[in-house]
Short mmCIF file of C-alpha atoms in Angstrom, two decimals:
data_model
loop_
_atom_site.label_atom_id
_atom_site.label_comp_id
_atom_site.label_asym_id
_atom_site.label_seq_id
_atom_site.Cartn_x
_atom_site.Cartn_y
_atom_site.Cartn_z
CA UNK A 1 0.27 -3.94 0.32
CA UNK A 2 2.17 -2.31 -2.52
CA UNK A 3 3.42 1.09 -2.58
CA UNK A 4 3.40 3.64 -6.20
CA UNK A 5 5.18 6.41 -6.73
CA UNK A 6 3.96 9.07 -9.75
CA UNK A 7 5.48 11.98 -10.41
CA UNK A 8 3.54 15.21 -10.54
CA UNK A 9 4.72 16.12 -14.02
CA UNK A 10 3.57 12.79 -15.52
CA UNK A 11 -0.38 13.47 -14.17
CA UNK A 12 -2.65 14.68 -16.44
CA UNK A 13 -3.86 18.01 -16.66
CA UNK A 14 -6.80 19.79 -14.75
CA UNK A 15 -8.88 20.66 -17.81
CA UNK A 16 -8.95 17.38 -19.54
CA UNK A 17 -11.54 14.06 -18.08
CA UNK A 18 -8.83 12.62 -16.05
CA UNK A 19 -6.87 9.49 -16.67
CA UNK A 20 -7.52 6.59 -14.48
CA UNK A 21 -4.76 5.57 -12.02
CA UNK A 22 -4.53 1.96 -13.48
CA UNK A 23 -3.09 2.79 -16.73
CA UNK A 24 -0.09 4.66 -14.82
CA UNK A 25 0.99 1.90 -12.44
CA UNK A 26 0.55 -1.67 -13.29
CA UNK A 27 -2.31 -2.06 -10.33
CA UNK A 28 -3.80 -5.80 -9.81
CA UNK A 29 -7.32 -5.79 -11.24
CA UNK A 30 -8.62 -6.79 -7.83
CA UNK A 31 -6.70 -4.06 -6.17
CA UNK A 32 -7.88 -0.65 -4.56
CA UNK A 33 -6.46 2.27 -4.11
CA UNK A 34 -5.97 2.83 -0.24
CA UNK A 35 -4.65 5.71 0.29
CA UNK A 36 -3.02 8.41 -1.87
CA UNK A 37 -0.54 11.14 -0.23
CA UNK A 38 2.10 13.35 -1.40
CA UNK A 39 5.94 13.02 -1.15
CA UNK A 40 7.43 14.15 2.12
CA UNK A 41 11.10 13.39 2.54
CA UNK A 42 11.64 12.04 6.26
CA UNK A 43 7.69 11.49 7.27
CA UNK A 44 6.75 8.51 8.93
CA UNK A 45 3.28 6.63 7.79
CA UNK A 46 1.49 3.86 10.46
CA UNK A 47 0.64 1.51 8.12
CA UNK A 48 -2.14 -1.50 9.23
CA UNK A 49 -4.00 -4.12 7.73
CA UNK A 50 -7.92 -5.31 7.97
CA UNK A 51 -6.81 -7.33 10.76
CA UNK A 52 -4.82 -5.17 12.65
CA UNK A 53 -1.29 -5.93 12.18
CA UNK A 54 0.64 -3.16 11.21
CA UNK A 55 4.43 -1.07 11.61
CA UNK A 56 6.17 2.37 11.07
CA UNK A 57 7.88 3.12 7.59
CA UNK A 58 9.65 5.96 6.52
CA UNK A 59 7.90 7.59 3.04
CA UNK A 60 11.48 7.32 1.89
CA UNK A 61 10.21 3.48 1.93
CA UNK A 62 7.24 4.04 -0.25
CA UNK A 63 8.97 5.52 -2.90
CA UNK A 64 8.75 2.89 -6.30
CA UNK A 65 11.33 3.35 -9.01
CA UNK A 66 9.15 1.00 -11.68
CA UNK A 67 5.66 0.95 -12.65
CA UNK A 68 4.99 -2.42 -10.90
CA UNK A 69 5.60 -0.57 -7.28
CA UNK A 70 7.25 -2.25 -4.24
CA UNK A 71 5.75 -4.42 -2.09
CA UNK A 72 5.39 -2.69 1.48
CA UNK A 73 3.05 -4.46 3.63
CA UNK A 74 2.77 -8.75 3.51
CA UNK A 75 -0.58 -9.50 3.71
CA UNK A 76 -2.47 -12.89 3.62
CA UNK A 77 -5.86 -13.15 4.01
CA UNK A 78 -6.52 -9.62 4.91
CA UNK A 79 -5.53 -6.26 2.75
CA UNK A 80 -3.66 -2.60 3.50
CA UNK A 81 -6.43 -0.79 5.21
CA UNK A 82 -5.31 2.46 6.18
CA UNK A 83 -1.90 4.83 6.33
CA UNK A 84 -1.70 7.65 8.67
CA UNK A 85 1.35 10.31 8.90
CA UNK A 86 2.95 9.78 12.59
CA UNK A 87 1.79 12.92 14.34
CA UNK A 88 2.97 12.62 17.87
CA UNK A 89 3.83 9.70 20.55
CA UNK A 90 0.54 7.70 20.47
CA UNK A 91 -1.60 5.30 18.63
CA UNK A 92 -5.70 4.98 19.15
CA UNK A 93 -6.83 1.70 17.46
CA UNK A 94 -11.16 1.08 17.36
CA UNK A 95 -12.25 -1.83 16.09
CA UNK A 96 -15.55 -3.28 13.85
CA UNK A 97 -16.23 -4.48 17.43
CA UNK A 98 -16.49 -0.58 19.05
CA UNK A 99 -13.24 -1.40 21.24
CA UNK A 100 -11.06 1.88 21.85
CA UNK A 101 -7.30 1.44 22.66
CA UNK A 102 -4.68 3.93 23.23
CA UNK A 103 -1.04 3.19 23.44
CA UNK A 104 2.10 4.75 22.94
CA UNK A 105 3.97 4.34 19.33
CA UNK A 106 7.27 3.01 20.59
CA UNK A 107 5.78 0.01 21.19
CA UNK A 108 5.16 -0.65 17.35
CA UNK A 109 8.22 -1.55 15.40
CA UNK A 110 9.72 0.58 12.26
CA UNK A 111 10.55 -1.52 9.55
CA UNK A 112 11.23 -0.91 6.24
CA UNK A 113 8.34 -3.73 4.70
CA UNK A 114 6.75 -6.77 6.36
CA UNK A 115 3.45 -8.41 7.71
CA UNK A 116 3.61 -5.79 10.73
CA UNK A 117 2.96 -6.75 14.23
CA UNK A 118 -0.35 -6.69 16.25
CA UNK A 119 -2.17 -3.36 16.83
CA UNK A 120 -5.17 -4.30 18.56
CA UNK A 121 -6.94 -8.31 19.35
CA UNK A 122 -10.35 -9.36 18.16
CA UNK A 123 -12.40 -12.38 18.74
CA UNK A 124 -14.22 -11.29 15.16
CA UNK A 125 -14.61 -8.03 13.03
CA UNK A 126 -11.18 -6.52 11.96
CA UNK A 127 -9.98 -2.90 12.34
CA UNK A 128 -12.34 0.28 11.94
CA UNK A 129 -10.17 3.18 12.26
CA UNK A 130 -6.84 3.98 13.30
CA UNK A 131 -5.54 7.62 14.26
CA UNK A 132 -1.65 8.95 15.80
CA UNK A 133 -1.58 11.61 18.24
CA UNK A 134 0.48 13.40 21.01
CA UNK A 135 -0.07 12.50 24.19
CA UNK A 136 -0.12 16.13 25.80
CA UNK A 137 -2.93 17.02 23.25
CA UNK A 138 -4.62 14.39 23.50
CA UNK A 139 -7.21 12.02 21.70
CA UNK A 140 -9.63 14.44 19.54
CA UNK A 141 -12.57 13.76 17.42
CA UNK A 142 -15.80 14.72 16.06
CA UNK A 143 -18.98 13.40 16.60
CA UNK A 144 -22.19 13.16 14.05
CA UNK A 145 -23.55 16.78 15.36
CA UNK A 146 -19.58 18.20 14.46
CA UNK A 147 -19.02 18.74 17.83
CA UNK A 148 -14.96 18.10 19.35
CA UNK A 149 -14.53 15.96 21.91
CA UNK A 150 -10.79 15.49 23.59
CA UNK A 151 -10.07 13.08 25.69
CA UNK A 152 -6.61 13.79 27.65
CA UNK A 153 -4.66 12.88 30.73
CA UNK A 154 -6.33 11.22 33.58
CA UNK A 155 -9.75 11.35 31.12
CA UNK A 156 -7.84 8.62 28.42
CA UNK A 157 -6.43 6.78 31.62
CA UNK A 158 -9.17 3.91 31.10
CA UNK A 159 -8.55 3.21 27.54
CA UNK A 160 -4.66 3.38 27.61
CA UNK A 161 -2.75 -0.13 27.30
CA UNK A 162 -0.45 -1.74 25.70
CA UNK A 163 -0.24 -3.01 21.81
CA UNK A 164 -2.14 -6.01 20.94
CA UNK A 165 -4.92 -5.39 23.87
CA UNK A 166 -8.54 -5.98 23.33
CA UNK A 167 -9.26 -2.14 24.60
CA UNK A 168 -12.69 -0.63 25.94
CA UNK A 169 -16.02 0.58 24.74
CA UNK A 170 -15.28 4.11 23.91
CA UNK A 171 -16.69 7.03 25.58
CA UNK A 172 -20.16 8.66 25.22
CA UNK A 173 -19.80 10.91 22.59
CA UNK A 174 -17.45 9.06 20.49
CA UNK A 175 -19.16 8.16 16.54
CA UNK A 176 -21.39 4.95 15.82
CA UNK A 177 -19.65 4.79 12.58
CA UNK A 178 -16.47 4.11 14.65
#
């Protein structure tokens, strides 16, 4: 659940073998990387956890003065799963359990850290995959053949809710691998 910052200047140079992240930032030696993303002043990231809990924060949030970073997201049992940049008014949560769920992002709060609210319920598994979108454009993906399927308007009717809802079976077409 902690957040680094490194500066462009400070990374090493294409030519050379690389430095390994841990010996810029003072990273736990249990801890993974989860995401990595450049700077954008003013973007929004949806944040989650394993189990599903999860909030809005500004990158202006992210941003670590100190090689220790700054703790973002609380999390107990579970870890930081995945961080997505806010692109339009919804949210489409699947779970290990193959449950879809669409609903719209004002219903999950934007806070500058914390343990996050609930995204989606289980009875076992934790979260899969997580993915923003606008509503007018609807829900997009691509299945195993690379073919784009959109779900949109009356089509994502059935799988739209509200936060913290179990959700559906997705629709034919949608990946195994969730």
């Amino acid at each position: 659940g902690k957040a680094f910052t490194l500066e462009a200047s400070k990374l090493p140079g294409g030519r050379g073998f690389g430095e390994p992240i841990r010996l810029m930032v003072e990273l736990d030696a249990e801890a993974e990387v989860m995401a990595a993303f450049p700077y954008v002043a003013g973007q929004k990231r949806l944040l989650a956890s394993k189990d599903a809990r999860g909030f809005v924060v500004s990158t202006d949030d992210l941003v670590a003065n100190t090689r220790k970073g700054r703790q973002v997201m609380n999390v107990d049992d579970a870890r930081l799963w995945i961080a997505v940049p806010v692109e339009g008014d919804m949210a489409a949560i699947v779970g290990e359990n193959r449950k879809l769920l669409a609903f719209p992002l004002s219903e999950v709060p934007e806070l500058p850290r914390g343990k996050g609210v609930r995204l989606q319920r289980y009875k076992e598994g934790g979260l899969s995959d997580l993915k923003t979108f606008s509503g007018d454009a609807g829900l997009t993906w691509l299945d195993s053949a690379g073919r784009t399927f959109t779900l949109k308007g009356e089509d994502l009717r059935e799988w739209l809710g509200h936060r913290a809802e179990a959700g559906r079976l997705p629709p034919k077409g949608f990946p195994r691998s969730n």
